[in-house]
Amino acid sequence: MVILAIETSCDETAVSLVEAEGTFPDARYKILGDALFSQIDIHREYGGVFPAVAKREHAKTLVPMLEQALNAAGLSETPTLPLEHATQKEVEALLEREYDLKDALLAFYASHGKPPVDLIAVTHGPGLEPTLWVGINFAQALGKLWGVKVLGINHMEGHIFSSLFQSDRIAPIEFPALTLLISGGHTEIVLMRDFGSYELVGQTRDDAVGEAFDKVARMLGLPYPGGPEISKRAEARRSAGKVAETAFPRPMLGTNDCDFSFSGLKTAVLYHLKDRDITDHARDEIAQAFEDAVADVLVGKVKRAIEETGAKTLVLGGGVSANTHIRRRFTELKEREYPDLGLYLPPARLTTDNAVMIALAAYARKDELAHSLTADGNLSVSSKTA
Ligand code: KG4
Ligand code: ZN
């Protein structure tokens, strides 16, 4: 079957077309089309994502993304230009064009006798509710037009699937599996006893780890999103053999649970910076010291969760799992302490938000009945506590 997936939970407008066949979890996937427009350049001048601006941009960009994806998949007759080779001017022209997508899609229907897709999947949370609604309404309109089922998919479940995706299949993992979900809005450890069964083991009590990266970057005068900027600076020091001189606290590392807290760490950086010159040297050094503290806490809590649950597999997911130092620390944890643990890190292309991951997760849920869709900014992937 061909799945059309739509992702608009934050600042990436993404549409993918994925063909899937076989019985999940032994299914085979083929990415037919994957169109993504990142709003990062637009939000950078505000220092973060502005929901109203994000909503407007999603509304503007969804139709061209759908066209891109349909064309890449050979499922539409209207030629458009491949975004990756387009100049900024051409992209702008594309976004401003007037579309008659309805006619194009109906023409497809008329010539093929069926809609171009068999299932529509859309992120319905967690994320920014105004932007989630843009995707949901778009998905529902297409569903009505084509008479195709629309399923709401949890964004965090999508991140788990993207970490497990191996070119054409979902890795055959051993359960129980732990997933560490680290993104701009989430920091949680979730226990999976099977696909679709998620139990919360621990979570942040305040800021998400990506949020802490972004806030610390802002304190250092670095642009949004802060994660990649901090990582670049910290890695430059590490590859020069330098060790951080500053030691920031490791919040909640010693507590008898798997919860996190990152707001204290952020405040510690703020106090450290008070009455100091923020030189380039200070930026690099603090970036490294901050990453060291974050990685210690993440690794420490995951270790505790492995001991408590007897997990056989560890999956890292979410935007922050792109971080080189965090990936290295978890690779070392496996090699040194848990050689039998299956460790899954997302491929670089799928670490940040995308619509392929929504299609992957949707195929596992393809037999679910269509349900009424509402945007839920706080939608949780886990129902109960382990
Ligand atoms: O999953 P994601 O793309 O969006 C959400 O669902 O939130 O995650 C975005 C977050 C941002 O906070 C960004 O700073 C962080 O992921 N991030 C990183 C890196 N790349 C992205 N954090 C640390 N190191 C990175 N290399
Ligand atoms: Zn995400």
mmCIF file of C-alpha atoms and ligand atoms in Angstrom:
data_model
loop_
_atom_site.group_PDB
_atom_site.id
_atom_site.type_symbol
_atom_site.label_atom_id
_atom_site.label_comp_id
_atom_site.label_asym_id
_atom_site.label_seq_id
_atom_site.Cartn_x
_atom_site.Cartn_y
_atom_site.Cartn_z
ATOM 1 C CA MET A 1 0.000 0.000 0.000
ATOM 2 C CA VAL A 2 1.060 3.604 -0.510
ATOM 3 C CA ILE A 3 0.980 5.831 2.569
ATOM 4 C CA LEU A 4 0.901 9.593 2.415
ATOM 5 C CA ALA A 5 2.278 11.084 5.647
ATOM 6 C CA ILE A 6 2.104 14.686 6.802
ATOM 7 C CA GLU A 7 4.164 16.282 9.576
ATOM 8 C CA THR A 8 3.599 19.857 10.818
ATOM 9 C CA SER A 9 4.135 19.591 14.592
ATOM 10 C CA CYS A 10 6.837 22.269 14.847
ATOM 11 C CA ASP A 11 8.948 24.054 12.254
ATOM 12 C CA GLU A 12 9.329 21.466 9.501
ATOM 13 C CA THR A 13 6.643 21.105 6.841
ATOM 14 C CA ALA A 14 7.033 17.565 5.571
ATOM 15 C CA VAL A 15 5.131 15.276 3.252
ATOM 16 C CA SER A 16 6.256 11.761 2.398
ATOM 17 C CA LEU A 17 4.994 8.927 0.253
ATOM 18 C CA VAL A 18 6.069 5.515 1.426
ATOM 19 C CA GLU A 19 5.171 2.165 -0.063
ATOM 20 C CA ALA A 20 4.886 -0.643 2.459
ATOM 21 C CA GLU A 21 4.051 -4.304 2.137
ATOM 22 C CA GLY A 22 4.093 -7.440 4.237
ATOM 23 C CA THR A 23 3.000 -8.083 7.765
ATOM 24 C CA PHE A 24 4.428 -5.731 10.346
ATOM 25 C CA PRO A 25 7.074 -6.019 11.900
ATOM 26 C CA ASP A 26 8.495 -7.979 8.930
ATOM 27 C CA ALA A 27 7.231 -5.375 6.496
ATOM 28 C CA ARG A 28 9.302 -3.869 3.679
ATOM 29 C CA TYR A 29 9.245 -0.129 3.055
ATOM 30 C CA LYS A 30 10.221 1.964 0.051
ATOM 31 C CA ILE A 31 10.436 5.743 0.247
ATOM 32 C CA LEU A 32 8.787 6.959 -2.957
ATOM 33 C CA GLY A 33 8.860 10.672 -2.249
ATOM 34 C CA ASP A 34 10.042 12.796 0.662
ATOM 35 C CA ALA A 35 9.550 16.561 0.589
ATOM 36 C CA LEU A 36 10.580 18.749 3.487
ATOM 37 C CA PHE A 37 10.768 22.477 3.987
ATOM 38 C CA SER A 38 12.508 23.686 7.135
ATOM 39 C CA GLN A 39 11.353 27.034 8.543
ATOM 40 C CA ILE A 40 14.527 27.407 10.613
ATOM 41 C CA ASP A 41 15.801 30.379 8.597
ATOM 42 C CA ILE A 42 12.487 32.167 9.180
ATOM 43 C CA HIS A 43 12.443 31.513 12.945
ATOM 44 C CA ARG A 44 16.127 32.212 13.509
ATOM 45 C CA GLU A 45 15.581 35.980 13.577
ATOM 46 C CA TYR A 46 13.103 35.545 16.446
ATOM 47 C CA GLY A 47 15.505 33.252 18.358
ATOM 48 C CA GLY A 48 12.946 30.423 18.470
ATOM 49 C CA VAL A 49 9.770 29.064 16.910
ATOM 50 C CA PHE A 50 6.852 31.495 16.824
ATOM 51 C CA PRO A 51 3.645 29.414 16.615
ATOM 52 C CA ALA A 52 1.648 31.974 14.591
ATOM 53 C CA VAL A 53 4.448 32.365 12.037
ATOM 54 C CA ALA A 54 4.976 28.599 11.915
ATOM 55 C CA LYS A 55 1.272 28.061 11.277
ATOM 56 C CA ARG A 56 1.247 30.537 8.380
ATOM 57 C CA GLU A 57 4.326 28.935 6.837
ATOM 58 C CA HIS A 58 2.880 25.413 7.094
ATOM 59 C CA ALA A 59 -0.343 26.559 5.459
ATOM 60 C CA LYS A 60 1.673 28.138 2.648
ATOM 61 C CA THR A 61 4.030 25.227 2.125
ATOM 62 C CA LEU A 62 1.941 22.068 2.491
ATOM 63 C CA VAL A 63 0.507 22.038 -1.025
ATOM 64 C CA PRO A 64 3.884 22.515 -2.768
ATOM 65 C CA MET A 65 5.352 19.794 -0.526
ATOM 66 C CA LEU A 66 2.536 17.444 -1.501
ATOM 67 C CA GLU A 67 3.193 18.180 -5.152
ATOM 68 C CA GLN A 68 6.918 17.570 -4.682
ATOM 69 C CA ALA A 69 6.308 14.258 -2.982
ATOM 70 C CA LEU A 70 3.713 13.107 -5.532
ATOM 71 C CA ASN A 71 6.007 14.032 -8.390
ATOM 72 C CA ALA A 72 9.026 12.305 -6.879
ATOM 73 C CA ALA A 73 6.859 9.212 -6.532
ATOM 74 C CA GLY A 74 5.585 9.502 -10.103
ATOM 75 C CA LEU A 75 2.050 9.862 -8.791
ATOM 76 C CA SER A 76 1.183 13.232 -10.238
ATOM 77 C CA GLU A 77 1.187 14.663 -13.687
ATOM 78 C CA THR A 78 2.181 18.243 -12.890
ATOM 79 C CA PRO A 79 5.941 18.773 -13.226
ATOM 80 C CA THR A 80 7.587 20.783 -10.438
ATOM 81 C CA LEU A 81 11.167 21.539 -9.751
ATOM 82 C CA PRO A 82 13.255 19.413 -7.400
ATOM 83 C CA LEU A 83 13.666 21.573 -4.279
ATOM 84 C CA GLU A 84 17.213 20.480 -3.494
ATOM 85 C CA HIS A 85 18.493 21.940 -6.784
ATOM 86 C CA ALA A 86 16.390 25.089 -6.666
ATOM 87 C CA THR A 87 17.716 28.548 -5.929
ATOM 88 C CA GLN A 88 16.080 30.566 -3.160
ATOM 89 C CA LYS A 89 14.330 32.648 -5.847
ATOM 90 C CA GLU A 90 12.904 29.568 -7.522
ATOM 91 C CA VAL A 91 11.676 28.204 -4.187
ATOM 92 C CA GLU A 92 9.968 31.509 -3.451
ATOM 93 C CA ALA A 93 8.371 31.513 -6.898
ATOM 94 C CA LEU A 94 7.198 27.953 -6.302
ATOM 95 C CA LEU A 95 5.635 28.887 -2.983
ATOM 96 C CA GLU A 96 3.851 31.855 -4.493
ATOM 97 C CA ARG A 97 2.449 30.002 -7.482
ATOM 98 C CA GLU A 98 -1.253 29.496 -7.654
ATOM 99 C CA TYR A 99 -2.118 25.843 -7.514
ATOM 100 C CA ASP A 100 -5.009 23.970 -8.812
ATOM 101 C CA LEU A 101 -4.097 20.872 -6.936
ATOM 102 C CA LYS A 102 -7.675 19.704 -6.726
ATOM 103 C CA ASP A 103 -7.903 19.501 -10.528
ATOM 104 C CA ALA A 104 -4.527 17.774 -10.741
ATOM 105 C CA LEU A 105 -5.548 15.187 -8.162
ATOM 106 C CA LEU A 106 -8.940 14.614 -9.688
ATOM 107 C CA ALA A 107 -7.231 14.160 -13.068
ATOM 108 C CA PHE A 108 -5.045 11.482 -11.504
ATOM 109 C CA TYR A 109 -8.152 9.822 -10.134
ATOM 110 C CA ALA A 110 -9.807 9.937 -13.551
ATOM 111 C CA SER A 111 -6.832 8.467 -15.436
ATOM 112 C CA HIS A 112 -5.927 5.765 -12.885
ATOM 113 C CA GLY A 113 -9.388 4.945 -11.556
ATOM 114 C CA LYS A 114 -8.164 5.172 -7.980
ATOM 115 C CA PRO A 115 -6.636 7.699 -5.586
ATOM 116 C CA PRO A 116 -2.812 7.903 -5.591
ATOM 117 C CA VAL A 117 -2.569 6.659 -1.999
ATOM 118 C CA ASP A 118 -4.218 3.992 0.172
ATOM 119 C CA LEU A 119 -3.787 5.567 3.596
ATOM 120 C CA ILE A 120 -3.150 9.064 4.952
ATOM 121 C CA ALA A 121 -1.189 9.525 8.188
ATOM 122 C CA VAL A 122 -0.825 12.807 9.996
ATOM 123 C CA THR A 123 0.949 13.864 13.183
ATOM 124 C CA HIS A 124 -1.714 14.832 15.719
ATOM 125 C CA GLY A 125 0.588 15.525 18.662
ATOM 126 C CA PRO A 126 2.647 16.295 20.605
ATOM 127 C CA GLY A 127 3.739 19.672 19.270
ATOM 128 C CA LEU A 128 2.354 23.142 18.685
ATOM 129 C CA GLU A 129 -1.426 22.900 18.458
ATOM 130 C CA PRO A 130 -1.916 25.696 15.878
ATOM 131 C CA THR A 131 0.557 24.015 13.534
ATOM 132 C CA LEU A 132 -0.745 20.497 14.181
ATOM 133 C CA TRP A 133 -4.209 21.663 13.117
ATOM 134 C CA VAL A 134 -2.864 22.803 9.739
ATOM 135 C CA GLY A 135 -1.639 19.281 9.009
ATOM 136 C CA ILE A 136 -4.753 17.603 10.389
ATOM 137 C CA ASN A 137 -7.157 19.747 8.375
ATOM 138 C CA PHE A 138 -5.117 19.236 5.230
ATOM 139 C CA ALA A 139 -5.035 15.458 5.793
ATOM 140 C CA GLN A 140 -8.757 15.331 6.421
ATOM 141 C CA ALA A 141 -9.545 17.360 3.320
ATOM 142 C CA LEU A 142 -7.445 14.987 1.192
ATOM 143 C CA GLY A 143 -9.036 12.000 2.908
ATOM 144 C CA LYS A 144 -12.489 13.282 1.961
ATOM 145 C CA LEU A 145 -11.456 14.126 -1.583
ATOM 146 C CA TRP A 146 -9.987 10.666 -2.183
ATOM 147 C CA GLY A 147 -12.191 8.616 0.137
ATOM 148 C CA VAL A 148 -9.097 7.366 1.968
ATOM 149 C CA LYS A 149 -8.719 6.579 5.694
ATOM 150 C CA VAL A 150 -6.849 9.157 7.795
ATOM 151 C CA LEU A 151 -4.909 8.024 10.877
ATOM 152 C CA GLY A 152 -3.450 10.284 13.560
ATOM 153 C CA ILE A 153 0.115 9.339 14.501
ATOM 154 C CA ASN A 154 2.099 10.275 17.594
ATOM 155 C CA HIS A 155 5.166 12.308 16.649
ATOM 156 C CA MET A 156 7.329 10.612 19.308
ATOM 157 C CA GLU A 157 6.375 7.159 18.041
ATOM 158 C CA GLY A 158 7.547 8.432 14.668
ATOM 159 C CA HIS A 159 10.949 9.282 16.167
ATOM 160 C CA ILE A 160 11.221 5.735 17.550
ATOM 161 C CA PHE A 161 10.468 4.281 14.120
ATOM 162 C CA SER A 162 12.968 6.536 12.383
ATOM 163 C CA SER A 163 15.705 5.294 14.741
ATOM 164 C CA LEU A 164 14.822 1.693 13.909
ATOM 165 C CA PHE A 165 14.597 2.198 10.136
ATOM 166 C CA GLN A 166 17.269 0.338 8.170
ATOM 167 C CA SER A 167 17.046 1.208 4.449
ATOM 168 C CA ASP A 168 13.914 -0.880 3.755
ATOM 169 C CA ARG A 169 12.813 -2.401 7.046
ATOM 170 C CA ILE A 170 12.325 -1.892 10.768
ATOM 171 C CA ALA A 171 15.193 -3.495 12.702
ATOM 172 C CA PRO A 172 14.193 -6.827 14.273
ATOM 173 C CA ILE A 173 14.715 -5.738 17.864
ATOM 174 C CA GLU A 174 14.565 -7.771 21.066
ATOM 175 C CA PHE A 175 12.080 -6.728 23.712
ATOM 176 C CA PRO A 176 11.871 -5.281 26.285
ATOM 177 C CA ALA A 177 13.373 -2.199 24.674
ATOM 178 C CA LEU A 178 14.052 1.176 26.236
ATOM 179 C CA THR A 179 13.745 4.331 24.211
ATOM 180 C CA LEU A 180 15.334 7.599 25.222
ATOM 181 C CA LEU A 181 13.368 10.343 23.495
ATOM 182 C CA ILE A 182 15.242 13.635 23.469
ATOM 183 C CA SER A 183 13.937 16.564 21.467
ATOM 184 C CA GLY A 184 13.052 20.231 21.734
ATOM 185 C CA GLY A 185 9.885 19.446 23.665
ATOM 186 C CA HIS A 186 10.536 16.028 25.223
ATOM 187 C CA THR A 187 12.917 14.157 27.440
ATOM 188 C CA GLU A 188 11.608 10.782 28.458
ATOM 189 C CA ILE A 189 12.569 7.178 28.910
ATOM 190 C CA VAL A 190 9.901 4.823 27.645
ATOM 191 C CA LEU A 191 9.770 1.044 27.978
ATOM 192 C CA MET A 192 8.504 -0.925 24.972
ATOM 193 C CA ARG A 193 7.361 -4.463 25.622
ATOM 194 C CA ASP A 194 6.290 -4.678 21.987
ATOM 195 C CA PHE A 195 5.562 -2.326 19.106
ATOM 196 C CA GLY A 196 2.693 -0.103 20.120
ATOM 197 C CA SER A 197 3.119 -0.798 23.856
ATOM 198 C CA TYR A 198 4.766 2.081 25.663
ATOM 199 C CA GLU A 199 5.224 2.628 29.404
ATOM 200 C CA LEU A 200 6.729 5.763 30.855
ATOM 201 C CA VAL A 201 9.820 5.023 32.970
ATOM 202 C CA GLY A 202 11.057 8.571 33.549
ATOM 203 C CA GLN A 203 10.749 12.083 32.186
ATOM 204 C CA THR A 204 11.920 15.631 32.708
ATOM 205 C CA ARG A 205 10.296 17.550 35.510
ATOM 206 C CA ASP A 206 10.929 20.892 33.811
ATOM 207 C CA ASP A 207 12.805 21.733 30.594
ATOM 208 C CA ALA A 208 13.395 19.298 27.753
ATOM 209 C CA VAL A 209 17.019 18.645 26.922
ATOM 210 C CA GLY A 210 16.747 20.267 23.456
ATOM 211 C CA GLU A 211 15.169 23.312 25.084
ATOM 212 C CA ALA A 212 18.170 23.517 27.453
ATOM 213 C CA PHE A 213 20.548 23.335 24.452
ATOM 214 C CA ASP A 214 18.596 26.126 22.747
ATOM 215 C CA LYS A 215 18.459 28.336 25.871
ATOM 216 C CA VAL A 216 22.133 27.911 26.731
ATOM 217 C CA ALA A 217 23.019 28.691 23.109
ATOM 218 C CA ARG A 218 20.985 31.881 23.344
ATOM 219 C CA MET A 219 22.845 32.881 26.551
ATOM 220 C CA LEU A 220 26.094 32.384 24.639
ATOM 221 C CA GLY A 221 24.833 34.547 21.777
ATOM 222 C CA LEU A 222 24.588 31.596 19.367
ATOM 223 C CA PRO A 223 21.780 31.315 16.804
ATOM 224 C CA TYR A 224 18.693 29.079 16.974
ATOM 225 C CA PRO A 225 18.558 26.075 16.985
ATOM 226 C CA GLY A 226 21.273 25.907 19.606
ATOM 227 C CA GLY A 227 21.979 22.172 19.635
ATOM 228 C CA PRO A 228 24.095 21.970 16.478
ATOM 229 C CA GLU A 229 25.953 25.215 17.373
ATOM 230 C CA ILE A 230 26.892 23.969 20.844
ATOM 231 C CA SER A 231 27.892 20.599 19.442
ATOM 232 C CA LYS A 232 30.162 22.142 16.788
ATOM 233 C CA ARG A 233 32.057 24.178 19.401
ATOM 234 C CA ALA A 234 32.322 21.383 21.955
ATOM 235 C CA GLU A 235 33.524 18.894 19.332
ATOM 236 C CA ALA A 236 36.205 21.303 18.091
ATOM 237 C CA ARG A 237 37.638 21.416 21.618
ATOM 238 C CA ARG A 238 37.432 17.659 22.081
ATOM 239 C CA SER A 239 39.204 16.945 18.819
ATOM 240 C CA ALA A 240 41.975 19.298 19.971
ATOM 241 C CA GLY A 241 42.300 17.105 23.088
ATOM 242 C CA LYS A 242 40.915 19.748 25.439
ATOM 243 C CA VAL A 243 38.971 18.934 28.591
ATOM 244 C CA ALA A 244 36.348 21.303 30.020
ATOM 245 C CA GLU A 245 37.622 23.390 32.931
ATOM 246 C CA THR A 246 34.170 24.283 34.245
ATOM 247 C CA ALA A 247 32.119 21.622 36.039
ATOM 248 C CA PHE A 248 28.380 22.219 35.873
ATOM 249 C CA PRO A 249 26.015 20.291 38.173
ATOM 250 C CA ARG A 250 24.528 16.926 37.082
ATOM 251 C CA PRO A 251 20.928 17.562 38.196
ATOM 252 C CA MET A 252 19.064 14.591 39.717
ATOM 253 C CA LEU A 253 21.819 12.152 38.763
ATOM 254 C CA GLY A 254 21.779 10.668 42.258
ATOM 255 C CA THR A 255 18.010 10.465 42.757
ATOM 256 C CA ASN A 256 16.349 7.103 43.079
ATOM 257 C CA ASP A 257 14.280 7.348 39.866
ATOM 258 C CA CYS A 258 14.673 7.812 36.127
ATOM 259 C CA ASP A 259 13.488 11.429 36.020
ATOM 260 C CA PHE A 260 15.443 14.423 34.756
ATOM 261 C CA SER A 261 15.676 18.135 35.438
ATOM 262 C CA PHE A 262 17.447 20.543 33.108
ATOM 263 C CA SER A 263 16.283 23.945 34.287
ATOM 264 C CA GLY A 264 18.842 23.960 37.157
ATOM 265 C CA LEU A 265 21.645 23.232 34.719
ATOM 266 C CA LYS A 266 20.507 26.106 32.540
ATOM 267 C CA THR A 267 20.474 28.410 35.604
ATOM 268 C CA ALA A 268 23.961 27.226 36.587
ATOM 269 C CA VAL A 269 25.190 28.315 33.138
ATOM 270 C CA LEU A 270 23.422 31.660 33.579
ATOM 271 C CA TYR A 271 25.137 32.288 36.961
ATOM 272 C CA HIS A 272 28.467 31.213 35.572
ATOM 273 C CA LEU A 273 28.136 33.788 32.792
ATOM 274 C CA LYS A 274 27.178 36.627 35.111
ATOM 275 C CA ASP A 275 29.740 39.476 35.070
ATOM 276 C CA ARG A 276 31.952 37.545 32.646
ATOM 277 C CA ASP A 277 33.011 38.462 29.155
ATOM 278 C CA ILE A 278 31.493 36.004 26.725
ATOM 279 C CA THR A 279 34.527 35.467 24.549
ATOM 280 C CA ASP A 280 34.770 32.842 21.832
ATOM 281 C CA HIS A 281 36.981 30.819 24.154
ATOM 282 C CA ALA A 282 34.277 30.985 26.876
ATOM 283 C CA ARG A 283 31.597 29.912 24.378
ATOM 284 C CA ASP A 284 33.553 26.841 23.337
ATOM 285 C CA GLU A 285 34.463 25.905 26.883
ATOM 286 C CA ILE A 286 30.941 26.291 28.245
ATOM 287 C CA ALA A 287 29.521 24.369 25.291
ATOM 288 C CA GLN A 288 31.799 21.459 26.141
ATOM 289 C CA ALA A 289 31.128 21.622 29.904
ATOM 290 C CA PHE A 290 27.364 21.815 29.291
ATOM 291 C CA GLU A 291 27.407 18.806 26.929
ATOM 292 C CA ASP A 292 29.487 16.829 29.439
ATOM 293 C CA ALA A 293 26.880 17.483 32.142
ATOM 294 C CA VAL A 294 23.931 16.624 29.868
ATOM 295 C CA ALA A 295 25.554 13.418 28.609
ATOM 296 C CA ASP A 296 26.450 12.276 32.159
ATOM 297 C CA VAL A 297 22.845 12.683 33.284
ATOM 298 C CA LEU A 298 21.336 11.005 30.200
ATOM 299 C CA VAL A 299 23.730 8.048 30.381
ATOM 300 C CA GLY A 300 23.355 7.730 34.173
ATOM 301 C CA LYS A 301 19.562 7.642 34.059
ATOM 302 C CA VAL A 302 19.436 5.257 31.117
ATOM 303 C CA LYS A 303 21.836 2.926 32.960
ATOM 304 C CA ARG A 304 19.498 2.945 35.909
ATOM 305 C CA ALA A 305 16.546 2.204 33.615
ATOM 306 C CA ILE A 306 18.422 -0.707 31.971
ATOM 307 C CA GLU A 307 19.138 -2.186 35.406
ATOM 308 C CA GLU A 308 15.554 -1.738 36.559
ATOM 309 C CA THR A 309 13.873 -3.154 33.462
ATOM 310 C CA GLY A 310 16.383 -5.686 32.121
ATOM 311 C CA ALA A 311 16.087 -4.060 28.709
ATOM 312 C CA LYS A 312 17.752 -5.881 25.803
ATOM 313 C CA THR A 313 17.561 -2.984 23.373
ATOM 314 C CA LEU A 314 18.141 0.756 23.623
ATOM 315 C CA VAL A 315 16.746 3.178 21.057
ATOM 316 C CA LEU A 316 17.658 6.870 20.956
ATOM 317 C CA GLY A 317 15.226 9.186 19.185
ATOM 318 C CA GLY A 318 14.433 12.868 18.656
ATOM 319 C CA GLY A 319 16.403 15.844 17.380
ATOM 320 C CA VAL A 320 18.974 15.811 20.189
ATOM 321 C CA SER A 321 19.996 12.258 19.261
ATOM 322 C CA ALA A 322 21.854 13.903 16.349
ATOM 323 C CA ASN A 323 24.381 15.094 18.936
ATOM 324 C CA THR A 324 27.817 13.602 18.282
ATOM 325 C CA HIS A 325 28.927 13.527 21.919
ATOM 326 C CA ILE A 326 25.694 11.966 23.173
ATOM 327 C CA ARG A 327 25.851 9.302 20.435
ATOM 328 C CA ARG A 328 29.476 8.574 21.324
ATOM 329 C CA ARG A 329 28.704 8.305 25.051
ATOM 330 C CA PHE A 330 25.902 5.780 24.438
ATOM 331 C CA THR A 331 28.081 3.795 22.018
ATOM 332 C CA GLU A 332 30.759 3.641 24.728
ATOM 333 C CA LEU A 333 28.175 2.608 27.329
ATOM 334 C CA LYS A 334 27.189 -0.354 25.161
ATOM 335 C CA GLU A 335 30.763 -1.336 24.307
ATOM 336 C CA ARG A 336 32.078 -1.068 27.857
ATOM 337 C CA GLU A 337 29.190 -2.146 30.035
ATOM 338 C CA TYR A 338 26.430 -3.799 28.001
ATOM 339 C CA PRO A 339 28.008 -5.554 25.002
ATOM 340 C CA ASP A 340 24.828 -7.602 24.398
ATOM 341 C CA LEU A 341 22.557 -4.572 24.328
ATOM 342 C CA GLY A 342 21.130 -3.747 20.892
ATOM 343 C CA LEU A 343 21.759 -0.009 20.386
ATOM 344 C CA TYR A 344 19.849 1.919 17.710
ATOM 345 C CA LEU A 345 20.664 5.506 16.787
ATOM 346 C CA PRO A 346 18.681 7.313 14.098
ATOM 347 C CA PRO A 347 20.321 7.757 10.688
ATOM 348 C CA ALA A 348 21.480 11.385 10.260
ATOM 349 C CA ARG A 349 18.852 12.102 7.580
ATOM 350 C CA LEU A 350 15.989 11.106 9.872
ATOM 351 C CA THR A 351 17.105 12.528 13.254
ATOM 352 C CA THR A 352 15.178 15.758 13.014
ATOM 353 C CA ASP A 353 11.511 16.043 12.189
ATOM 354 C CA ASN A 354 10.375 14.436 8.933
ATOM 355 C CA ALA A 355 7.331 12.759 7.460
ATOM 356 C CA VAL A 356 8.962 9.430 6.570
ATOM 357 C CA MET A 357 8.924 8.463 10.240
ATOM 358 C CA ILE A 358 5.183 9.179 10.389
ATOM 359 C CA ALA A 359 4.567 6.842 7.443
ATOM 360 C CA LEU A 360 6.729 4.107 9.023
ATOM 361 C CA ALA A 361 4.744 4.259 12.271
ATOM 362 C CA ALA A 362 1.448 4.433 10.388
ATOM 363 C CA TYR A 363 2.003 1.109 8.619
ATOM 364 C CA ALA A 364 2.195 -0.614 12.013
ATOM 365 C CA ARG A 365 -1.215 0.899 12.785
ATOM 366 C CA LYS A 366 -2.785 0.503 9.334
ATOM 367 C CA ASP A 367 -5.604 -1.738 10.581
ATOM 368 C CA GLU A 368 -6.784 0.693 13.237
ATOM 369 C CA LEU A 369 -10.131 2.273 12.622
ATOM 370 C CA ALA A 370 -10.193 5.892 11.535
ATOM 371 C CA HIS A 371 -10.807 8.046 14.580
ATOM 372 C CA SER A 372 -11.831 11.620 15.082
ATOM 373 C CA LEU A 373 -8.709 13.731 15.000
ATOM 374 C CA THR A 374 -7.831 16.562 17.328
ATOM 375 C CA ALA A 375 -4.511 18.299 17.748
ATOM 376 C CA ASP A 376 -3.098 17.443 21.165
ATOM 377 C CA GLY A 377 -0.018 19.474 22.060
ATOM 378 C CA ASN A 378 0.758 17.203 25.030
ATOM 379 C CA LEU A 379 -0.125 13.862 23.464
ATOM 380 C CA SER A 380 1.822 11.159 25.267
ATOM 381 C CA VAL A 381 3.233 8.034 23.702
ATOM 382 C CA SER A 382 2.942 6.116 26.966
ATOM 383 C CA SER A 383 -0.263 5.366 28.790
ATOM 384 C CA LYS A 384 0.892 4.114 32.156
ATOM 385 C CA THR A 385 3.943 4.121 34.405
ATOM 386 C CA ALA A 386 6.247 1.082 34.345
HETATM 387 O O1 KG4 B 1 12.938 16.379 17.200
HETATM 388 P P1 KG4 B 1 13.190 17.791 16.840
HETATM 389 O O2 KG4 B 1 13.660 18.105 15.439
HETATM 390 O O3 KG4 B 1 11.914 18.659 17.079
HETATM 391 C C1 KG4 B 1 11.082 18.420 18.182
HETATM 392 O O4 KG4 B 1 10.269 17.459 18.075
HETATM 393 O O5 KG4 B 1 11.278 19.146 19.172
HETATM 394 O O6 KG4 B 1 14.242 18.372 17.894
HETATM 395 C C2 KG4 B 1 14.690 19.698 17.845
HETATM 396 C C3 KG4 B 1 15.717 19.909 18.949
HETATM 397 C C4 KG4 B 1 16.180 21.363 19.104
HETATM 398 O O7 KG4 B 1 16.114 21.713 20.471
HETATM 399 C C5 KG4 B 1 17.625 21.313 18.611
HETATM 400 O O8 KG4 B 1 18.473 22.267 19.240
HETATM 401 C C6 KG4 B 1 18.007 19.913 18.989
HETATM 402 O O9 KG4 B 1 16.884 19.132 18.688
HETATM 403 N N1 KG4 B 1 19.177 19.444 18.213
HETATM 404 C C7 KG4 B 1 20.363 19.136 18.774
HETATM 405 C C8 KG4 B 1 21.225 18.801 17.706
HETATM 406 N N2 KG4 B 1 20.521 18.880 16.536
HETATM 407 C C9 KG4 B 1 19.275 19.274 16.873
HETATM 408 N N3 KG4 B 1 20.754 19.146 20.056
HETATM 409 C C10 KG4 B 1 22.033 18.803 20.319
HETATM 410 N N4 KG4 B 1 22.920 18.480 19.361
HETATM 411 C C11 KG4 B 1 22.578 18.454 18.049
HETATM 412 N N5 KG4 B 1 23.474 18.110 17.116
HETATM 413 ZN ZN ZN B 2 10.587 15.809 16.804
#
